[in-house]
Short mmCIF file of C-alpha atoms and ligand atoms in Angstrom, two decimals:
data_model
loop_
_atom_site.label_atom_id
_atom_site.label_comp_id
_atom_site.label_asym_id
_atom_site.label_seq_id
_atom_site.Cartn_x
_atom_site.Cartn_y
_atom_site.Cartn_z
CA UNK U 163 -0.35 0.16 -0.08
CA UNK U 164 2.75 1.89 1.21
CA UNK U 165 4.87 1.41 -1.70
CA UNK U 166 1.90 1.91 -4.06
CA UNK U 167 1.16 5.36 -2.90
CA UNK U 168 5.12 6.77 -3.58
CA UNK U 169 5.34 4.81 -6.55
CA UNK U 170 1.29 7.05 -7.84
CA UNK U 171 3.30 10.43 -6.23
CA UNK U 172 6.13 9.67 -8.50
CA UNK U 173 4.75 9.41 -11.31
CA UNK U 174 2.56 13.15 -10.18
CA UNK U 175 5.61 14.82 -9.72
CA UNK U 176 6.33 13.63 -13.24
CA UNK U 177 4.33 15.92 -14.53
CA UNK U 178 5.74 18.78 -13.32
CA UNK U 179 8.98 17.48 -14.92
CA UNK U 180 7.07 16.41 -18.11
CA UNK U 181 5.42 19.29 -19.07
CA UNK U 182 8.43 21.17 -18.46
CA UNK U 183 9.97 18.59 -20.16
CA UNK U 184 8.22 19.13 -23.38
CA UNK U 185 8.29 22.50 -23.58
CA UNK U 186 12.49 22.44 -23.25
CA UNK U 187 12.54 19.23 -26.01
CA UNK U 188 10.40 22.18 -28.05
CA UNK U 189 12.20 25.09 -27.71
CA UNK U 190 15.23 23.02 -27.90
CA UNK U 191 14.50 21.50 -31.74
CA UNK U 192 15.95 23.76 -34.67
CA UNK U 193 13.05 25.35 -36.37
CA UNK U 194 9.36 23.55 -36.34
CA UNK U 195 9.08 20.19 -34.60
CA UNK U 196 8.45 17.61 -37.79
CA UNK U 197 8.12 14.07 -37.95
CA UNK U 198 10.81 13.83 -41.08
CA UNK U 199 13.90 15.05 -38.42
CA UNK U 200 13.08 11.43 -36.41
CA UNK U 201 13.38 7.60 -37.51
CA UNK U 202 11.47 6.25 -39.63
CA UNK U 203 9.04 3.83 -37.95
CA UNK U 204 10.99 0.39 -38.15
CA UNK U 205 8.78 -1.28 -36.57
CA UNK U 206 5.51 -1.08 -38.14
CA UNK U 207 7.03 -0.97 -41.84
CA UNK U 208 7.95 -5.20 -40.77
CA UNK U 209 4.82 -6.09 -39.16
CA UNK U 210 2.14 -3.98 -40.53
CA UNK U 211 0.58 -2.65 -36.52
CA UNK U 212 -1.16 -0.37 -35.54
CA UNK U 213 -1.32 1.51 -39.15
CA UNK U 214 -4.32 2.90 -37.30
CA UNK U 215 -4.51 3.82 -33.64
CA UNK U 216 -5.04 0.66 -31.76
CA UNK U 217 -8.65 0.19 -29.74
CA UNK U 218 -9.41 -1.30 -26.80
CA UNK U 219 -9.67 -1.55 -23.17
CA UNK U 220 -7.46 -1.78 -19.99
CA UNK U 221 -8.48 -2.53 -16.32
CA UNK U 222 -6.59 0.53 -14.69
CA UNK U 223 -8.08 3.90 -14.53
CA UNK U 224 -11.39 2.30 -13.51
CA UNK U 225 -10.08 -1.10 -11.34
CA UNK U 226 -6.54 -0.31 -10.72
CA UNK U 227 -4.87 -3.59 -9.46
CA UNK U 228 -6.58 -5.94 -6.74
CA UNK U 229 -10.32 -6.42 -8.95
CA UNK U 230 -7.93 -8.11 -11.63
CA UNK U 231 -8.62 -11.84 -12.32
CA UNK U 232 -9.75 -13.81 -15.30
CA UNK U 233 -13.54 -13.81 -14.83
CA UNK U 234 -13.08 -10.07 -14.58
CA UNK U 235 -11.20 -9.89 -17.77
CA UNK U 236 -13.22 -12.29 -19.91
CA UNK U 237 -16.64 -10.24 -18.47
CA UNK U 238 -15.29 -7.34 -20.23
CA UNK U 239 -14.24 -8.86 -23.44
CA UNK U 240 -18.01 -10.52 -22.96
CA UNK U 241 -19.36 -6.75 -22.87
CA UNK U 242 -16.73 -5.54 -25.68
CA UNK U 243 -19.03 -7.42 -27.68
CA UNK U 244 -22.64 -7.15 -26.21
CA UNK U 245 -22.50 -3.35 -26.05
CA UNK U 246 -21.58 -2.95 -29.61
CA UNK U 247 -17.99 -1.85 -29.14
CA UNK U 248 -16.24 -4.15 -30.59
CA UNK U 249 -18.41 -3.78 -33.89
CA UNK U 250 -16.94 -0.25 -33.39
CA UNK U 251 -13.79 -1.48 -33.82
CA UNK U 252 -12.13 -2.11 -30.44
CA UNK U 253 -10.76 -5.04 -30.03
CA UNK U 254 -7.56 -5.84 -27.63
CA UNK U 255 -8.07 -6.42 -24.41
CA UNK U 256 -6.49 -7.69 -21.32
CA UNK U 257 -4.76 -7.08 -18.24
CA UNK U 258 -2.78 -4.18 -16.75
CA UNK U 259 -0.47 -4.23 -13.54
CA UNK U 260 -2.71 -7.15 -11.41
CA UNK U 261 -0.61 -9.61 -10.66
CA UNK U 262 -1.38 -12.41 -13.21
CA UNK U 263 2.07 -13.71 -12.99
CA UNK U 264 5.59 -14.70 -11.06
CA UNK U 265 9.05 -15.54 -12.01
CA UNK U 266 9.50 -19.45 -11.61
CA UNK U 267 12.93 -20.87 -10.08
CA UNK U 268 14.43 -21.03 -14.10
CA UNK U 269 13.91 -17.62 -14.81
CA UNK U 270 10.65 -18.38 -16.37
CA UNK U 271 6.94 -16.31 -15.79
CA UNK U 272 4.82 -18.50 -14.62
CA UNK U 273 0.80 -18.16 -14.73
CA UNK U 274 -0.88 -17.02 -11.05
CA UNK U 275 -3.38 -19.89 -11.10
CA UNK U 276 -5.69 -18.80 -8.32
CA UNK U 277 -6.64 -15.40 -10.08
CA UNK U 278 -6.55 -17.16 -13.68
CA UNK U 279 -7.43 -20.75 -13.65
CA UNK U 280 -6.98 -21.36 -17.54
CA UNK U 281 -3.24 -19.49 -17.19
CA UNK U 282 -2.39 -16.95 -18.83
CA UNK U 283 -2.78 -19.13 -22.39
CA UNK U 284 -6.06 -20.19 -22.02
CA UNK U 285 -6.99 -16.96 -21.49
CA UNK U 286 -5.72 -15.69 -23.95
CA UNK U 287 -7.37 -18.36 -26.83
CA UNK U 288 -10.81 -17.55 -25.27
CA UNK U 289 -9.61 -13.33 -26.15
CA UNK U 290 -9.05 -14.33 -29.37
CA UNK U 291 -11.91 -16.75 -30.18
CA UNK U 292 -14.37 -13.82 -29.21
CA UNK U 293 -12.57 -11.78 -32.51
CA UNK U 294 -10.46 -9.94 -30.11
CA UNK U 295 -6.88 -9.42 -29.56
CA UNK U 296 -4.85 -10.21 -26.17
CA UNK U 297 -2.69 -7.27 -24.23
CA UNK U 298 -0.76 -7.93 -21.38
CA UNK U 299 1.32 -5.74 -19.32
CA UNK U 300 4.44 -5.58 -17.90
CA UNK U 301 7.73 -3.71 -16.74
CA UNK U 302 11.02 -2.54 -18.42
CA UNK U 303 12.80 -2.01 -14.83
CA UNK U 304 13.45 -4.76 -12.02
CA UNK U 305 9.46 -4.83 -10.28
CA UNK U 306 6.15 -3.61 -12.24
CA UNK U 307 4.91 0.10 -10.79
CA UNK U 308 3.47 -1.98 -7.00
CA UNK U 309 6.21 -4.02 -7.04
CA UNK U 310 4.02 -6.92 -7.03
CA UNK U 311 4.46 -8.43 -10.66
CA UNK U 312 8.48 -8.80 -11.22
CA UNK U 313 9.39 -6.59 -14.39
CA UNK U 314 11.73 -7.47 -17.42
CA UNK U 315 15.51 -6.11 -16.62
CA UNK U 316 17.69 -9.00 -17.40
CA UNK U 317 15.15 -11.16 -18.50
CA UNK U 318 14.37 -9.64 -21.48
CA UNK U 319 14.48 -12.68 -23.60
CA UNK U 320 13.00 -15.05 -21.98
CA UNK U 321 10.01 -12.55 -20.51
CA UNK U 322 9.25 -11.58 -24.62
CA UNK U 323 8.76 -14.75 -25.06
CA UNK U 324 6.43 -15.49 -21.91
CA UNK U 325 4.20 -13.44 -23.42
CA UNK U 326 4.97 -14.66 -27.22
CA UNK U 327 3.74 -18.37 -26.05
CA UNK U 328 1.00 -17.24 -24.39
CA UNK U 329 0.07 -15.60 -27.46
CA UNK U 330 -0.47 -11.80 -27.05
CA UNK U 331 -1.23 -9.02 -29.21
CA UNK U 332 -0.11 -6.40 -27.19
CA UNK U 333 2.19 -5.44 -24.65
CA UNK U 334 2.13 -2.05 -22.13
CA UNK U 335 5.93 -2.07 -21.41
CA UNK U 336 6.07 0.72 -18.18
CA UNK U 337 9.20 2.48 -16.90
CA UNK U 338 8.57 1.55 -12.87
CA UNK U 339 11.82 0.93 -11.37
CA UNK U 340 14.18 1.05 -13.41
CA UNK U 341 16.62 3.64 -11.61
CA UNK U 342 20.10 3.21 -13.75
CA UNK U 343 18.80 2.45 -16.78
CA UNK U 344 19.29 3.70 -19.99
CA UNK U 345 16.33 4.29 -21.66
CA UNK U 346 16.34 4.21 -25.21
CA UNK U 347 18.95 1.04 -24.93
CA UNK U 348 16.48 -0.67 -22.47
CA UNK U 349 13.33 -0.27 -24.87
CA UNK U 350 15.21 -1.07 -27.76
CA UNK U 351 16.90 -3.90 -26.24
CA UNK U 352 13.30 -5.29 -25.62
CA UNK U 353 11.77 -4.69 -28.83
CA UNK U 354 14.59 -6.90 -29.93
CA UNK U 355 13.46 -9.51 -27.80
CA UNK U 356 10.21 -9.30 -28.88
CA UNK U 357 11.27 -9.99 -32.44
CA UNK U 358 13.39 -12.41 -31.26
CA UNK U 359 10.21 -13.93 -29.77
CA UNK U 360 8.91 -14.48 -33.34
CA UNK U 361 5.32 -13.44 -32.16
CA UNK U 362 4.34 -9.26 -34.14
CA UNK U 363 3.18 -7.44 -31.14
CA UNK U 364 1.95 -3.91 -30.71
CA UNK U 365 4.16 -2.35 -28.83
CA UNK U 366 3.04 0.28 -25.77
CA UNK U 367 5.88 2.39 -24.48
CA UNK U 368 4.68 3.57 -21.04
CA UNK U 369 7.60 5.97 -19.80
CA UNK U 370 5.20 9.23 -19.14
CA UNK U 371 6.73 11.44 -21.29
CA UNK U 372 10.12 10.18 -19.45
CA UNK U 373 13.50 10.41 -21.66
CA UNK U 374 10.51 12.13 -25.10
CA UNK U 375 9.85 8.95 -26.87
CA UNK U 376 8.38 10.55 -29.71
CA UNK U 377 12.18 11.45 -30.69
CA UNK U 378 13.00 7.83 -30.65
CA UNK U 379 9.97 5.22 -29.94
CA UNK U 380 8.29 4.97 -33.62
CA UNK U 381 11.86 2.84 -34.10
CA UNK U 382 11.27 0.41 -31.35
CA UNK U 383 7.57 0.44 -31.10
CA UNK U 384 4.50 1.75 -32.04
CA UNK U 385 2.90 3.83 -29.06
CA UNK U 386 3.76 5.89 -26.35
CA UNK U 387 2.70 7.50 -23.44
CA UNK U 388 3.69 10.97 -23.36
CA UNK U 389 2.03 12.20 -19.97
CA UNK U 390 1.87 11.22 -16.53
CA UNK U 391 -0.95 9.27 -15.66
CA UNK U 392 -4.49 10.52 -16.68
CA UNK U 393 -6.29 9.42 -14.06
CA UNK U 394 -5.68 7.07 -10.07
CA UNK U 395 -7.48 3.74 -10.04
CA UNK U 396 -11.46 4.61 -9.73
CA UNK U 397 -11.93 8.68 -10.62
CA UNK U 398 -11.68 10.62 -13.35
CA UNK U 399 -10.17 13.80 -12.79
CA UNK U 400 -11.52 16.37 -15.65
CA UNK U 401 -9.02 19.46 -15.18
CA UNK U 402 -6.33 16.79 -14.65
CA UNK U 403 -7.03 14.70 -18.14
CA UNK U 404 -7.78 18.38 -20.10
CA UNK U 405 -4.39 19.37 -18.89
CA UNK U 406 -2.72 16.01 -20.59
CA UNK U 407 -4.40 16.79 -24.18
CA UNK U 408 -3.06 20.07 -23.79
CA UNK U 409 0.40 18.62 -23.07
CA UNK U 410 0.32 15.88 -26.25
CA UNK U 411 -1.55 17.35 -28.85
CA UNK U 412 2.09 20.11 -28.70
CA UNK U 413 3.30 16.98 -29.96
CA UNK U 414 1.87 16.40 -33.17
CA UNK U 415 4.49 16.25 -35.89
CA UNK U 416 5.81 13.04 -34.11
CA UNK U 417 2.52 11.01 -35.03
CA UNK U 418 2.00 9.66 -37.55
CA UNK U 419 0.59 5.75 -38.84
CA UNK U 420 2.61 3.13 -36.91
CA UNK U 421 3.75 5.58 -33.96
CA UNK U 422 1.22 7.54 -31.85
CA UNK U 423 1.25 9.43 -28.62
CA UNK U 424 -0.57 8.29 -26.48
CA UNK U 425 -2.51 11.13 -23.82
CA UNK U 426 -3.08 7.72 -21.92
CA UNK U 427 -5.85 5.71 -21.15
CA UNK U 428 -9.50 7.17 -21.75
CA UNK U 429 -11.44 8.09 -18.43
CA UNK U 430 -14.50 8.29 -20.51
CA UNK U 431 -17.73 6.55 -18.73
CA UNK U 432 -15.91 6.86 -15.35
CA UNK U 433 -17.10 8.43 -11.80
CA UNK U 434 -16.37 12.35 -11.76
CA UNK U 435 -17.09 13.38 -15.00
CA UNK U 436 -20.59 14.58 -16.82
CA UNK U 437 -21.82 13.58 -19.79
CA UNK U 438 -20.93 16.35 -21.63
CA UNK U 439 -17.96 15.99 -20.29
CA UNK U 440 -17.03 12.52 -21.70
CA UNK U 441 -18.41 13.30 -24.80
CA UNK U 442 -15.64 16.54 -24.89
CA UNK U 443 -12.78 14.07 -24.22
CA UNK U 444 -13.35 11.74 -26.03
CA UNK U 445 -13.68 13.93 -28.99
CA UNK U 446 -10.44 15.53 -27.67
CA UNK U 447 -8.67 11.66 -28.40
CA UNK U 448 -10.11 11.41 -31.80
CA UNK U 449 -9.11 14.24 -33.00
CA UNK U 450 -5.21 13.86 -31.69
CA UNK U 451 -5.65 10.31 -33.19
CA UNK U 452 -4.83 8.42 -29.81
CA UNK U 453 -4.61 4.52 -29.21
CA UNK U 454 -8.02 4.40 -28.11
CA UNK U 455 -8.49 2.05 -25.28
CA UNK U 456 -11.10 2.77 -22.50
CA UNK U 457 -10.58 2.90 -18.82
CA UNK U 458 -14.26 2.38 -17.90
CA UNK U 459 -16.49 -0.44 -16.00
CA UNK U 460 -17.78 -2.08 -20.07
CA UNK U 461 -20.50 -4.47 -17.56
CA UNK U 462 -22.15 -1.19 -16.05
CA UNK U 463 -22.65 1.70 -19.06
CA UNK U 464 -25.12 4.14 -19.67
CA UNK U 465 -26.50 4.29 -22.80
CA UNK U 466 -24.53 8.10 -23.29
CA UNK U 467 -21.68 6.07 -22.59
CA UNK U 468 -22.38 3.26 -24.73
CA UNK U 469 -23.36 6.22 -27.79
CA UNK U 470 -19.69 7.98 -27.37
CA UNK U 471 -17.63 5.53 -27.12
CA UNK U 472 -18.80 3.76 -29.98
CA UNK U 473 -20.03 7.09 -32.09
CA UNK U 474 -18.37 6.01 -35.70
CA UNK U 475 -18.21 9.21 -37.03
CA UNK U 476 -15.56 10.22 -34.49
CA UNK U 477 -13.84 7.89 -34.01
CA UNK U 478 -13.71 7.19 -38.38
CA UNK U 479 -11.67 10.93 -36.82
CA UNK U 480 -9.52 8.72 -34.86
CA UNK U 481 -9.34 5.40 -37.75
CA UNK U 482 -8.22 7.79 -40.53
CA UNK U 483 -5.49 6.67 -42.36
CA UNK U 484 -3.26 9.13 -43.46
CA UNK U 485 -2.82 8.82 -39.54
CA UNK U 486 -2.31 12.54 -39.04
CA UNK U 487 -2.40 14.22 -35.37
CA UNK U 488 -5.01 17.60 -35.27
CA UNK U 489 -3.67 19.89 -33.18
CA UNK U 490 -4.42 23.62 -31.29
CA UNK U 491 -4.20 26.42 -34.15
CA UNK U 492 -5.28 29.08 -31.37
CA UNK U 493 -6.09 29.02 -27.89
CA UNK U 494 -6.78 32.18 -26.13
CA UNK U 495 -7.81 30.52 -22.75
CA UNK U 496 -11.26 29.77 -22.70
CA UNK U 497 -11.25 28.87 -25.93
CA UNK U 498 -9.54 26.80 -28.51
CA UNK U 499 -9.41 25.62 -31.95
CA UNK U 500 -8.25 22.02 -33.16
CA UNK U 501 -7.31 21.79 -36.63
CA UNK U 502 -4.46 20.26 -38.78
CA UNK U 503 -6.55 16.77 -39.23
CA UNK U 504 -6.43 15.95 -43.11
CA UNK U 505 -7.92 12.99 -43.72
CA UNK U 506 -8.15 10.35 -46.27
CA UNK U 507 -11.15 11.28 -48.57
CA UNK U 508 -9.49 15.00 -49.49
CA UNK U 509 -12.37 16.58 -46.47
CA UNK U 510 -10.66 17.77 -43.08
CA UNK U 511 -12.00 17.56 -39.47
CA UNK U 512 -12.02 20.51 -36.85
CA UNK U 513 -12.56 20.99 -33.03
CA UNK U 514 -13.37 23.81 -30.75
CA UNK U 515 -13.12 23.10 -27.54
CA UNK U 516 -14.87 25.66 -24.43
CA UNK U 517 -13.75 25.37 -21.20
CA UNK U 518 -15.79 28.17 -19.85
CA UNK U 519 -18.99 27.91 -18.04
CA UNK U 520 -21.67 29.34 -20.57
CA UNK U 521 -21.45 29.48 -24.03
CA UNK U 522 -19.13 30.51 -27.30
CA UNK U 523 -20.35 31.73 -29.91
CA UNK U 524 -17.44 31.53 -32.48
CA UNK U 525 -17.24 32.29 -36.16
CA UNK U 526 -14.13 29.36 -38.15
CA UNK U 527 -12.94 30.88 -41.53
CA UNK U 528 -11.71 27.98 -43.69
CA UNK U 529 -8.54 29.41 -43.81
CA UNK U 530 -7.61 28.43 -40.65
CA UNK U 531 -8.86 24.81 -40.82
CA UNK U 532 -6.68 23.81 -43.88
CA UNK U 533 -9.71 25.33 -46.75
CA UNK U 534 -9.51 28.06 -49.57
CA UNK U 535 -11.17 31.07 -48.17
CA UNK U 536 -12.51 30.85 -51.24
CA UNK U 537 -14.54 27.57 -50.89
CA UNK U 538 -18.05 26.43 -50.52
CA UNK U 539 -18.37 23.69 -48.08
CA UNK U 540 -20.41 21.46 -46.09
CA UNK U 541 -20.29 20.98 -42.24
CA UNK U 542 -20.87 17.49 -40.46
CA UNK U 543 -21.76 17.50 -37.08
CA UNK U 544 -20.10 14.81 -35.51
CA UNK U 545 -22.42 14.63 -32.72
CA UNK U 546 -25.72 15.36 -34.01
CA UNK U 547 -24.92 13.77 -37.03
CA UNK U 548 -26.65 16.51 -39.01
CA UNK U 549 -24.84 18.13 -42.22
CA UNK U 550 -25.59 21.67 -43.39
CA UNK U 551 -24.05 23.68 -46.49
CA UNK U 552 -22.55 24.79 -48.93
CA UNK U 553 -21.16 26.85 -46.41
CA UNK U 554 -19.18 30.46 -47.95
CA UNK U 555 -16.10 31.55 -46.04
CA UNK U 556 -16.72 29.62 -43.17
CA UNK U 557 -19.05 27.79 -40.10
CA UNK U 558 -20.73 30.09 -37.47
CA UNK U 559 -20.82 27.68 -34.11
CA UNK U 560 -22.39 27.82 -30.53
CA UNK U 561 -21.20 25.65 -28.21
CA UNK U 562 -21.44 25.46 -24.36
CA UNK U 563 -19.77 25.11 -21.09
CA UNK U 564 -16.77 21.90 -21.26
CA UNK U 565 -18.31 21.24 -24.10
CA UNK U 566 -17.43 20.93 -28.04
CA UNK U 567 -18.29 21.69 -31.43
CA UNK U 568 -16.83 18.05 -33.47
CA UNK U 569 -16.52 18.79 -37.03
CA UNK U 570 -15.71 17.23 -40.55
CA UNK U 571 -15.85 19.83 -43.49
CA UNK U 572 -15.94 18.35 -47.01
CA UNK U 573 -15.87 20.02 -50.90
CA UNK U 574 -18.77 16.94 -51.11
CA UNK U 575 -21.61 16.01 -49.45
CA UNK U 576 -20.45 13.04 -48.45
CA UNK U 577 -18.53 11.37 -45.04
CA UNK U 578 -17.27 8.00 -45.34
CA UNK U 579 -15.96 6.36 -42.83
CA UNK U 580 -12.74 4.23 -42.93
CA UNK U 581 -12.60 0.62 -42.95
CA UNK U 582 -12.99 -0.95 -39.54
CA UNK U 583 -12.86 -3.99 -39.30
CA UNK U 584 -14.32 -6.76 -36.68
CA UNK U 585 -14.23 -10.60 -36.91
CA UNK U 586 -15.82 -13.46 -35.89
CA UNK U 587 -12.62 -15.49 -34.18
CA UNK U 588 -8.81 -14.71 -34.68
CA UNK U 589 -8.46 -17.94 -33.42
CA UNK U 590 -8.97 -21.59 -35.51
CA UNK U 591 -8.36 -24.94 -33.70
CA UNK U 592 -8.64 -28.18 -35.08
CA UNK U 593 -7.83 -31.43 -34.31
CA UNK U 594 -7.04 -34.81 -36.35
CA UNK U 595 -7.86 -37.65 -34.33
CA UNK U 596 -6.85 -40.57 -37.13
CA UNK U 597 -4.13 -42.16 -38.51
CA UNK U 598 -5.61 -41.88 -42.47
CA UNK U 599 -4.40 -38.65 -44.12
CA UNK U 600 -7.85 -35.95 -43.76
CA UNK U 601 -8.66 -32.16 -45.16
CA UNK U 602 -10.03 -29.60 -41.97
CA UNK U 603 -11.25 -26.72 -41.90
CA UNK U 604 -11.88 -23.40 -40.11
CA UNK U 605 -12.90 -20.22 -41.18
CA UNK U 606 -12.15 -16.66 -39.68
CA UNK U 607 -14.90 -14.21 -41.35
CA UNK U 608 -13.74 -10.56 -41.35
CA UNK U 609 -16.26 -7.85 -41.63
CA UNK U 610 -15.99 -4.06 -42.58
CA UNK U 611 -17.54 -1.77 -40.41
CA UNK U 612 -16.36 1.04 -42.67
CA UNK U 613 -18.54 2.45 -45.73
CA UNK U 614 -15.67 1.02 -48.22
CA UNK U 615 -15.84 -2.56 -50.28
CA UNK U 616 -12.31 -3.48 -49.52
CA UNK U 617 -9.85 -5.54 -52.03
CA UNK U 618 -9.20 -8.75 -51.27
CA UNK U 619 -7.37 -9.89 -48.58
CA UNK U 620 -4.15 -10.95 -49.56
CA UNK U 621 -2.18 -13.58 -46.96
CA UNK U 622 1.88 -13.26 -46.63
CA UNK U 623 2.60 -16.76 -47.69
CA UNK U 624 5.63 -16.73 -45.42
CA UNK U 625 3.49 -17.45 -42.78
CA UNK U 626 2.13 -20.43 -43.88
CA UNK U 627 3.84 -23.43 -42.60
CA UNK U 628 3.24 -26.58 -45.48
CA UNK U 629 0.18 -28.35 -43.39
CA UNK U 630 -1.82 -25.32 -44.58
CA UNK U 631 -3.32 -23.12 -47.10
CA UNK U 632 -5.78 -20.41 -47.30
CA UNK U 633 -8.35 -19.13 -49.60
CA UNK U 634 -10.19 -15.40 -49.00
CA UNK U 635 -13.83 -15.44 -50.24
CA UNK U 636 -16.31 -13.37 -50.47
CA UNK U 637 -15.96 -9.17 -51.43
CA UNK U 638 -15.50 -6.25 -50.35
CA UNK U 639 -17.47 -5.38 -47.11
CA UNK U 640 -17.36 -9.15 -45.39
CA UNK U 641 -14.97 -11.71 -46.34
CA UNK U 642 -13.72 -14.87 -45.55
CA UNK U 643 -10.44 -16.68 -44.59
CA UNK U 644 -10.91 -20.50 -45.82
CA UNK U 645 -7.89 -22.68 -44.13
CA UNK U 646 -7.33 -25.59 -44.85
CA UNK U 647 -5.11 -28.18 -43.27
CA UNK U 648 -3.84 -31.13 -45.18
CA UNK U 649 -2.58 -34.26 -42.47
CA UNK U 650 -1.25 -36.05 -44.72
CA UNK U 651 2.14 -37.67 -43.66
CA UNK U 652 2.07 -35.36 -40.17
CA UNK U 653 3.39 -36.89 -36.57
CA UNK U 654 1.44 -36.95 -33.88
CA UNK U 655 1.86 -33.56 -31.80
CA UNK U 656 0.42 -29.70 -31.87
CA UNK U 657 0.81 -27.40 -34.28
CA UNK U 658 -0.09 -23.55 -34.89
CA UNK U 659 0.35 -21.05 -37.28
CA UNK U 660 -0.14 -17.13 -37.25
CA UNK U 661 -1.39 -16.44 -40.28
CA UNK U 662 -0.98 -12.78 -41.78
CA UNK U 663 -3.10 -10.85 -44.77
CA UNK U 664 -2.66 -7.51 -45.90
CA UNK U 665 -4.93 -4.42 -46.99
CA UNK U 666 -4.81 -1.49 -48.97
CA UNK U 667 -7.56 1.45 -48.03
CA UNK U 668 -9.01 2.03 -51.55
CA UNK U 669 -9.70 5.83 -51.48
CA UNK U 670 -5.96 6.84 -49.99
CA UNK U 671 -3.80 3.36 -51.39
CA UNK U 672 -2.77 3.50 -48.20
CA UNK U 673 -1.29 0.64 -46.24
CA UNK U 674 -3.89 -1.11 -43.68
CA UNK U 675 -3.05 -2.44 -40.75
CA UNK U 676 -2.04 -5.93 -40.97
CA UNK U 677 -4.20 -8.87 -39.78
CA UNK U 678 -2.74 -11.47 -38.22
CA UNK U 679 -4.95 -14.69 -36.13
CA UNK U 680 -3.62 -17.94 -35.25
CA UNK U 681 -4.36 -21.83 -36.60
CA UNK U 682 -3.69 -24.49 -34.32
CA UNK U 683 -3.50 -28.06 -35.19
CA UNK U 684 -3.31 -31.13 -32.91
CA UNK U 685 -2.98 -34.48 -34.57
CA UNK U 686 -3.49 -37.21 -32.20
CA UNK U 687 -1.76 -39.64 -33.98
CA UNK U 688 0.79 -40.13 -36.81
CA UNK U 689 -0.83 -39.64 -39.77
CA UNK U 690 0.04 -42.22 -42.89
CA UNK U 691 1.39 -40.55 -46.03
C1 GLA T 1466 1.44 3.24 -14.24
C2 GLA T 1466 1.14 2.91 -15.49
C3 GLA T 1466 -0.51 3.07 -15.45
C4 GLA T 1466 -0.68 1.90 -14.69
C5 GLA T 1466 0.56 1.34 -13.31
C6 GLA T 1466 0.07 0.24 -13.51
O1 GLA T 1466 1.96 4.54 -13.27
O2 GLA T 1466 1.60 4.21 -16.04
O3 GLA T 1466 -0.74 3.35 -17.13
O4 GLA T 1466 0.25 0.56 -15.90
O5 GLA T 1466 1.17 1.93 -14.00
O6 GLA T 1466 0.90 0.33 -11.78
#
């Protein structure tokens, strides 16, 4: 308890250092911060992951450490599906700091079977079979923040192998208890260890902005925390969340497909925020192309929280294939205008945030949001879902206290939604019981909930072992991966493949995040040729 408190206190102290750090690093940089000055995204280029910001759920914000168990995570996974969040693109779900493993005498990590009776691999399989992806948590230092779990320091390769064996798809790596460690070397080594483990994962760095990860982490992982924690477990803090948004927006030049600034898991739907504040925070996170990791109790959501978290028109801005992070264009203290977010169809997002009390009325001029003064434009309100226009020169908006006007502006009277992928499962399990050769099949159905028809998925032949072939059937929004296993000549034992498929977003021509799923084959006896 005392230790935990100390960890949290030192984290809040960091906020101050951090905000100073952000300012310092930006003022020291020669000229305006530009993504061209920074290392290319090496990691995402190779694994194709997180080319749009990852979406999912993590337990820390609402639950903290104690309540996390297999039962809870499974209930949350079910709620992700039944609430409609899975259909809106949320996929990653798993544990944060929650005593889910310890280190055994042979250096290997062991699942905590008291809390996770199926073991961490068993939980991963359960999550995958619901068409969701598995997220885990660890630390780059000697122990996690609460000191309750072992960190990876000195065990980088063993631990990343364990995460791969448990079939994690996303790993958040914290920076507690790392005194004396070089941050770039440490996270680079962890990236190397993840690659050596052979299972592509979204690598989420969590140094709360320490070491200015936006400058180097794109070469190692896919996202990095830019600030200290958004709240203490159980209670949202509006002022703190808003401060974090304003610190994070300054780093917009560093974000792009495969490398994202992470202003922390969301507090939408948590105690402490009003409906208007929930809507505003969600809009700010979408405008900043932030990872959308929900942090509330999904088993107990109001209709309004569900509607906010699943607003596809807002999510479309976050998940836009161009991956631009919006930022503040001007801020008069109470009112700020956010723009700098071109979208894949030629439209642009803009947001007015009013931190005052009564009502702000103002006019947005087209030049302020990236269009020409002479343009005649349609304006889509992403919360009322109404389109007005064409408007000449600009548009008038009225915004209430703590509220936003979240808009999409276009030359056309159409506002398409980019691809939002949903799979019925990410795990195909097959069993060959006899000794006679046979063909077994299992399918993965992938639906695009966005507006466009997708070209057929291309399966990476390098991801297919000789016993497995995959054909993609269907077209456009609904495509099915038909996996055929040929058992002839296989020896008794377990077989596993991780299939990778790639696609492009047809309107912008941009590559989409690669799709991965697992195929397990159990061969009960040796099979004749
Ligand atoms: C740090 C992280 C949080 C959470 C806790 C767990 O504070 O920033 O998001 O993971 O550790 O102890």
